[in-house]
Amino acid sequence: MTACAMQSRENKLRAIRFERPDIIPMHFGINAACWHHYEQAALLDLMESHDLLFPGFKRPESGVIVPYFGANARASEPYTDPWGCIWHTADDGITGTVHMNPLASWDRFDDYHSPDPAKTDGTYPIDWEKTGAYVKQGRAEGRFIAGGLPHGHTFLRLQDIRGYTNLIMDMADEDARLMKLIDMVSDFNTEYIRRWIDISPDMLSFPEDLGMQVGPMLSPDMFRKFIKPAYQRMMNMARDKGIIVHMHSDGDIRSLADDLVEGGVEVINLQDLVNGIDWIAERFAGRVCVDLDIDRQKITPYGSPADIDALIREEVMRLGTKEGGLMMIYGLYPGVPLENVKALMDAMERYAVL
């Protein structure tokens, strides 16, 4: 099986649609901070030796990777996003957290306005002309085209604007000002999604963390009342145009899962051990495509290479079928031993073929 087969547009579409893909699509992401936490040559060696995960990868002639750090992932450089939220991080490459909420008090609400979706996704600037050209080129080259909202587009955006405690209390109080703020954020997101729909991607992603280590960050009732309608509005726009809807959330989202699928999610990207492999298999196997987020808390940083191999094998055996419905993704962050990084790459390639 070639590297291109695993990453091809046709193979991914067949995996999502349960149409017997040739191979399980696997994605291995390397966070930008890794390039100053690990010896670069060692990471480059691993990338070169895993062609299925990094098809066509060529080592830079200089032997040096100069990573790009997003505006909210630059140490000692506080970033004010287009909504007025101020971000800080302690490590280049690691996305920061919001340290100043622009509407920590409702006093400023009358003068508060949303940014322009023609110029920004709400977190970073966007050039729609360049984005459209990129999509057009990708489509001509037969690549799978995915777009979507930035991470934290609705619930987390509201949290960043108001602060978590304030937001939950607003929901409990059913504050009328909160409803206006939700409409403001939803209208911005809807217009942003409309622009993506106009350039016809294969899939739109709606990434947003809703879960904690145990349970969600808001009750299912609050989710249904305040967040789910906004999700459905955006996701229906995509589904009505035949665009695949992908949803990411970290944390324990078991009590929200049915609402997410009912709301339009066709591919669900959730964490394996936090939600439980047995539960994921029971709930989604054969029904909804699972884009499985491989453990970053227990086995990959602290287990042995044999533990890692056993984990990936178990997940493929429990969730994968010849018909499809499984993709897998791992995000490498500093702190994982290099021998475990290699074991994970080896296992992802070994078990990609059912």
Coordinates of C-alpha atoms in Angstrom, one line a residue, residues 254 270-285 292 311 314-315 317-319:
R254 CA -20.3 11.3 26.4
L270 CA -13.0 12.7 20.2
Q271 CA -10.4 11.4 22.7
D272 CA -10.0 7.7 23.1
L273 CA -9.2 7.0 26.8
V274 CA -11.1 9.9 28.3
N275 CA -14.4 8.7 26.7
G276 CA -13.5 5.0 26.7
I277 CA -12.8 2.7 23.8
D278 CA -15.7 0.5 24.8
W279 CA -18.1 3.4 25.0
I280 CA -17.0 4.8 21.6
A281 CA -17.4 1.4 20.0
E282 CA -20.9 0.9 21.4
R283 CA -22.0 4.4 20.5
F284 CA -20.5 5.0 17.1
A285 CA -19.0 1.9 15.4
L292 CA -10.1 9.0 16.9
L311 CA -3.2 0.5 22.4
E314 CA -6.9 -2.6 20.3
E315 CA -8.4 0.6 18.9
M317 CA -9.6 -3.9 16.2
R318 CA -12.5 -2.5 18.2
L319 CA -13.4 0.5 16.0

